[in-house]
């Protein structure tokens, strides 16, 4: 049954990604621009595009800002209140924090998998027109992905804000319901928790579609020690706490390529 369920989810993911690729295909201006650059690539060689670096930096800065802001947003606070009310627990309930964190990590994991598949399919879509550019293009088809990498990643990055991520969101909802069945009544559209899921999915997709993607990390090992370079102490953490992490409230944001810390995570420490 588990294998069947996983196969079904994989099929749903493939369908959802195919929809995104079709959406990209329907974006005629973007496709036209890319095809023009692809044609120029075969004529002039790799294209140096210095103007795109500023735009890419701005997108990265906004994603970083949105990552920080989501944890401070009304959506996050109201979703926590909904969870605590459902659990009949206090606002500082570790389980409430865990559920919110689990949702973000679930969204990121699903988005990372979907973006990988999306890029593969999009790569194929972009390489199909190569044969129309003549024998030279056909003979160098295998070299194009490396030469065309910046343009390709820029296109994916620029498209991230307008993608329809409904299928991906449904996967995260299903994963959350499976992991936290008590939350099933809060996963319908119109709740703060569902709004939080939507925000997590959108943010996670954009983090993974950056030219230099970001990653999130939590170290929940029982003996994990507080590290000021990776963690911040959450304001609700006991003042007479040890240096051992009890649980994460928000993950550490990292560069997926270099592992450099972009934003520290928030943690509670053990007493």
Tab-separated table of C-alpha atoms in Angstrom:
chain	number	residue	atom	x	y	z
A	1	UNK	CA	0.000	0.000	0.000
A	2	UNK	CA	2.887	2.372	0.848
A	3	UNK	CA	4.523	1.720	-2.519
A	4	UNK	CA	1.239	2.275	-4.308
A	5	UNK	CA	0.705	5.540	-2.448
A	6	UNK	CA	4.225	6.701	-3.280
A	7	UNK	CA	3.746	5.781	-6.937
A	8	UNK	CA	0.521	7.781	-6.983
A	9	UNK	CA	2.222	10.809	-5.455
A	10	UNK	CA	5.072	10.518	-7.965
A	11	UNK	CA	2.538	10.423	-10.809
A	12	UNK	CA	0.790	13.502	-9.378
A	13	UNK	CA	4.109	15.320	-9.198
A	14	UNK	CA	4.918	14.451	-12.803
A	15	UNK	CA	1.493	15.706	-13.900
A	16	UNK	CA	1.897	18.923	-11.950
A	17	UNK	CA	5.346	19.610	-13.358
A	18	UNK	CA	4.125	18.906	-16.884
A	19	UNK	CA	1.445	21.552	-16.287
A	20	UNK	CA	4.118	24.042	-15.223
A	21	UNK	CA	6.181	23.305	-18.315
A	22	UNK	CA	3.099	23.850	-20.474
A	23	UNK	CA	2.543	27.145	-18.697
A	24	UNK	CA	6.099	28.072	-19.570
A	25	UNK	CA	5.495	27.048	-23.192
A	26	UNK	CA	2.430	29.299	-23.253
A	27	UNK	CA	4.517	32.273	-22.117
A	28	UNK	CA	5.248	33.300	-25.684
A	29	UNK	CA	7.369	36.360	-24.905
A	30	UNK	CA	9.705	34.350	-22.705
A	31	UNK	CA	10.003	31.487	-25.184
A	32	UNK	CA	10.638	33.895	-28.058
A	33	UNK	CA	13.360	35.676	-26.089
A	34	UNK	CA	15.030	32.391	-25.175
A	35	UNK	CA	14.911	31.056	-28.705
A	36	UNK	CA	16.513	34.262	-29.976
A	37	UNK	CA	19.294	33.917	-27.439
A	38	UNK	CA	19.695	30.239	-28.260
A	39	UNK	CA	20.066	31.110	-31.944
A	40	UNK	CA	22.627	33.791	-31.089
A	41	UNK	CA	24.453	31.308	-28.883
A	42	UNK	CA	25.115	29.056	-31.873
A	43	UNK	CA	26.248	32.016	-33.963
A	44	UNK	CA	28.382	33.952	-31.483
A	45	UNK	CA	29.134	31.473	-28.705
A	46	UNK	CA	28.216	31.908	-25.005
A	47	UNK	CA	26.506	35.217	-24.277
A	48	UNK	CA	27.748	37.529	-21.564
A	49	UNK	CA	24.746	39.166	-19.961
A	50	UNK	CA	25.862	41.505	-17.216
A	51	UNK	CA	22.475	43.241	-16.940
A	52	UNK	CA	20.819	40.087	-15.613
A	53	UNK	CA	23.102	39.862	-12.564
A	54	UNK	CA	21.469	42.891	-10.916
A	55	UNK	CA	17.980	41.487	-11.436
A	56	UNK	CA	19.069	38.104	-10.079
A	57	UNK	CA	20.552	39.747	-6.992
A	58	UNK	CA	17.297	41.624	-6.399
A	59	UNK	CA	15.262	38.401	-6.671
A	60	UNK	CA	17.590	36.659	-4.214
A	61	UNK	CA	17.327	39.565	-1.769
A	62	UNK	CA	13.526	39.454	-1.943
A	63	UNK	CA	13.418	35.696	-1.344
A	64	UNK	CA	15.697	36.135	1.677
A	65	UNK	CA	13.469	38.934	2.972
A	66	UNK	CA	10.332	36.828	2.480
A	67	UNK	CA	11.926	33.904	4.342
A	68	UNK	CA	12.532	36.118	7.388
A	69	UNK	CA	9.180	37.855	7.090
A	70	UNK	CA	7.113	34.653	6.903
A	71	UNK	CA	8.121	33.661	10.424
A	72	UNK	CA	7.100	37.134	11.647
A	73	UNK	CA	3.898	37.332	9.610
A	74	UNK	CA	0.306	37.433	10.813
A	75	UNK	CA	-0.264	34.245	8.818
A	76	UNK	CA	2.334	32.369	10.897
A	77	UNK	CA	1.015	33.703	14.221
A	78	UNK	CA	-2.630	33.056	13.390
A	79	UNK	CA	-1.804	29.565	12.090
A	80	UNK	CA	-0.054	28.850	15.392
A	81	UNK	CA	-3.113	30.074	17.285
A	82	UNK	CA	-5.345	27.754	15.221
A	83	UNK	CA	-3.078	24.804	15.976
A	84	UNK	CA	-2.923	25.575	19.702
A	85	UNK	CA	-6.707	25.923	19.867
A	86	UNK	CA	-7.070	22.589	18.090
A	87	UNK	CA	-4.614	20.981	20.518
A	88	UNK	CA	-6.025	22.842	23.543
A	89	UNK	CA	-2.480	23.865	24.370
A	90	UNK	CA	-0.570	27.039	25.241
A	91	UNK	CA	0.899	29.419	22.668
A	92	UNK	CA	4.385	28.102	23.466
A	93	UNK	CA	3.450	24.492	22.742
A	94	UNK	CA	6.466	22.696	21.227
A	95	UNK	CA	4.090	20.628	19.071
A	96	UNK	CA	2.589	23.763	17.502
A	97	UNK	CA	6.064	24.989	16.569
A	98	UNK	CA	6.941	21.533	15.271
A	99	UNK	CA	3.879	21.363	13.011
A	100	UNK	CA	4.616	24.773	11.496
A	101	UNK	CA	8.248	23.818	10.946
A	102	UNK	CA	7.300	20.426	9.509
A	103	UNK	CA	5.060	22.158	6.966
A	104	UNK	CA	7.876	24.413	5.783
A	105	UNK	CA	10.291	21.471	5.534
A	106	UNK	CA	7.647	19.397	3.691
A	107	UNK	CA	7.065	22.269	1.270
A	108	UNK	CA	10.786	22.697	0.677
A	109	UNK	CA	11.375	18.983	0.101
A	110	UNK	CA	8.504	18.738	-2.384
A	111	UNK	CA	9.519	21.946	-4.142
A	112	UNK	CA	13.114	20.781	-4.496
A	113	UNK	CA	11.975	17.517	-6.094
A	114	UNK	CA	9.491	19.290	-8.368
A	115	UNK	CA	11.989	21.961	-9.455
A	116	UNK	CA	14.512	19.274	-10.395
A	117	UNK	CA	11.937	17.549	-12.589
A	118	UNK	CA	10.709	20.893	-13.919
A	119	UNK	CA	14.234	21.855	-15.033
A	120	UNK	CA	14.729	18.507	-16.756
A	121	UNK	CA	11.508	18.847	-18.729
A	122	UNK	CA	12.190	22.503	-19.478
A	123	UNK	CA	15.689	21.674	-20.658
A	124	UNK	CA	14.203	19.212	-23.122
A	125	UNK	CA	11.649	21.780	-24.287
A	126	UNK	CA	14.357	24.365	-24.873
A	127	UNK	CA	16.636	21.939	-26.722
A	128	UNK	CA	13.946	20.773	-29.122
A	129	UNK	CA	14.244	23.895	-31.319
A	130	UNK	CA	17.995	23.287	-31.710
A	131	UNK	CA	17.546	21.236	-34.878
A	132	UNK	CA	15.921	24.236	-36.558
A	133	UNK	CA	19.158	26.187	-36.306
A	134	UNK	CA	21.059	24.004	-38.767
A	135	UNK	CA	23.655	21.201	-38.782
A	136	UNK	CA	26.033	23.012	-36.469
A	137	UNK	CA	23.333	23.285	-33.828
A	138	UNK	CA	22.425	19.626	-34.193
A	139	UNK	CA	26.059	18.533	-33.887
A	140	UNK	CA	26.622	20.590	-30.715
A	141	UNK	CA	23.335	19.735	-29.032
A	142	UNK	CA	25.040	18.013	-26.095
A	143	UNK	CA	27.121	21.125	-25.368
A	144	UNK	CA	24.199	23.493	-25.156
A	145	UNK	CA	23.131	22.863	-21.552
A	146	UNK	CA	26.505	24.047	-20.229
A	147	UNK	CA	26.777	26.995	-22.594
A	148	UNK	CA	23.182	27.999	-22.052
A	149	UNK	CA	23.098	27.472	-18.293
A	150	UNK	CA	22.918	31.139	-17.219
A	151	UNK	CA	20.127	31.961	-19.652
A	152	UNK	CA	18.215	28.843	-18.680
A	153	UNK	CA	18.491	29.475	-14.925
A	154	UNK	CA	17.605	33.124	-15.397
A	155	UNK	CA	14.445	32.118	-17.243
A	156	UNK	CA	13.391	29.670	-14.519
A	157	UNK	CA	14.134	32.259	-11.836
A	158	UNK	CA	12.127	34.980	-13.576
A	159	UNK	CA	9.161	32.656	-14.069
A	160	UNK	CA	8.953	31.577	-10.421
A	161	UNK	CA	6.550	34.324	-9.347
A	162	UNK	CA	3.830	33.424	-11.851
A	163	UNK	CA	3.824	29.622	-11.699
A	164	UNK	CA	0.610	27.875	-10.712
A	165	UNK	CA	1.647	25.693	-7.781
A	166	UNK	CA	-1.746	24.210	-6.876
A	167	UNK	CA	-0.647	20.598	-7.463
A	168	UNK	CA	2.455	21.115	-5.345
A	169	UNK	CA	0.392	22.666	-2.575
A	170	UNK	CA	-1.957	19.678	-2.568
A	171	UNK	CA	1.044	17.374	-2.093
A	172	UNK	CA	2.123	19.365	0.957
A	173	UNK	CA	-1.428	19.320	2.342
A	174	UNK	CA	-1.553	15.528	1.881
A	175	UNK	CA	1.844	15.092	3.521
A	176	UNK	CA	0.820	17.263	6.464
A	177	UNK	CA	-2.451	15.370	6.932
A	178	UNK	CA	-0.546	12.095	6.910
A	179	UNK	CA	2.059	13.280	9.408
A	180	UNK	CA	-0.281	15.276	11.659
A	181	UNK	CA	-3.785	13.766	11.292
A	182	UNK	CA	-5.166	15.982	14.066
A	183	UNK	CA	-4.652	18.959	11.747
A	184	UNK	CA	-6.897	17.592	8.976
A	185	UNK	CA	-9.745	19.940	9.894
A	186	UNK	CA	-7.457	22.968	9.490
A	187	UNK	CA	-6.163	22.075	6.045
A	188	UNK	CA	-9.167	23.258	4.058
A	189	UNK	CA	-8.904	26.476	2.063
A	190	UNK	CA	-9.861	29.527	4.081
A	191	UNK	CA	-7.975	28.671	7.284
A	192	UNK	CA	-4.844	30.463	8.430
A	193	UNK	CA	-2.968	27.171	8.414
A	194	UNK	CA	-3.846	26.593	4.759
A	195	UNK	CA	-2.754	30.155	3.979
A	196	UNK	CA	0.539	29.414	5.719
A	197	UNK	CA	0.971	26.272	3.593
A	198	UNK	CA	0.402	28.326	0.429
A	199	UNK	CA	3.074	30.809	1.550
A	200	UNK	CA	5.524	28.003	2.363
A	201	UNK	CA	5.031	26.384	-1.044
A	202	UNK	CA	5.507	29.634	-2.938
A	203	UNK	CA	8.581	30.560	-0.912
A	204	UNK	CA	10.102	27.082	-1.238
A	205	UNK	CA	9.578	27.056	-5.006
A	206	UNK	CA	11.320	30.413	-5.369
A	207	UNK	CA	14.205	29.336	-3.119
A	208	UNK	CA	14.819	26.335	-5.358
A	209	UNK	CA	14.477	28.192	-8.673
A	210	UNK	CA	17.132	30.804	-7.901
A	211	UNK	CA	20.237	30.707	-10.103
A	212	UNK	CA	22.070	30.039	-6.843
A	213	UNK	CA	19.427	28.104	-4.902
A	214	UNK	CA	18.932	28.271	-1.157
A	215	UNK	CA	18.471	25.444	1.319
A	216	UNK	CA	16.953	25.106	4.795
A	217	UNK	CA	18.429	23.053	7.588
A	218	UNK	CA	17.471	21.867	11.071
A	219	UNK	CA	19.645	19.734	13.246
A	220	UNK	CA	17.342	17.958	15.649
A	221	UNK	CA	19.890	15.566	17.092
A	222	UNK	CA	19.213	15.205	20.827
A	223	UNK	CA	22.733	16.360	21.700
A	224	UNK	CA	22.879	19.242	19.230
A	225	UNK	CA	24.616	22.230	20.747
A	226	UNK	CA	23.683	25.835	20.215
A	227	UNK	CA	25.933	27.507	17.643
A	228	UNK	CA	25.721	31.286	17.435
A	229	UNK	CA	26.764	31.192	13.784
A	230	UNK	CA	23.807	28.937	12.898
A	231	UNK	CA	21.179	29.689	15.537
A	232	UNK	CA	19.372	32.421	17.404
A	233	UNK	CA	17.613	31.797	20.717
A	234	UNK	CA	13.867	32.249	20.348
A	235	UNK	CA	12.443	34.856	22.706
A	236	UNK	CA	10.222	32.252	24.374
A	237	UNK	CA	13.136	29.989	25.297
A	238	UNK	CA	13.762	29.559	29.072
A	239	UNK	CA	16.263	32.089	30.418
A	240	UNK	CA	17.970	29.475	32.596
A	241	UNK	CA	18.544	27.214	29.635
A	242	UNK	CA	21.541	25.061	28.778
A	243	UNK	CA	23.475	25.206	25.504
A	244	UNK	CA	21.673	22.093	24.179
A	245	UNK	CA	18.951	22.619	21.559
A	246	UNK	CA	15.512	21.392	22.583
A	247	UNK	CA	13.743	22.050	19.265
A	248	UNK	CA	13.773	24.336	16.234
A	249	UNK	CA	11.186	27.053	15.685
A	250	UNK	CA	12.551	28.152	12.297
A	251	UNK	CA	15.280	26.598	10.148
A	252	UNK	CA	18.662	27.970	9.207
A	253	UNK	CA	18.787	29.402	5.675
A	254	UNK	CA	21.847	28.374	3.679
A	255	UNK	CA	23.319	28.633	0.223
A	256	UNK	CA	22.611	25.255	-1.384
A	257	UNK	CA	25.874	25.426	-3.330
A	258	UNK	CA	28.381	26.679	-0.773
A	259	UNK	CA	26.665	25.927	2.531
A	260	UNK	CA	27.227	29.529	3.685
A	261	UNK	CA	24.757	30.767	6.293
A	262	UNK	CA	22.330	33.376	4.945
A	263	UNK	CA	19.973	33.609	7.950
A	264	UNK	CA	20.290	31.932	11.333
A	265	UNK	CA	17.576	29.592	12.567
A	266	UNK	CA	15.537	30.071	15.746
A	267	UNK	CA	15.707	27.475	18.522
A	268	UNK	CA	14.489	26.689	22.034
A	269	UNK	CA	17.147	25.468	24.456
A	270	UNK	CA	16.771	22.759	27.067
A	271	UNK	CA	16.517	23.827	30.692
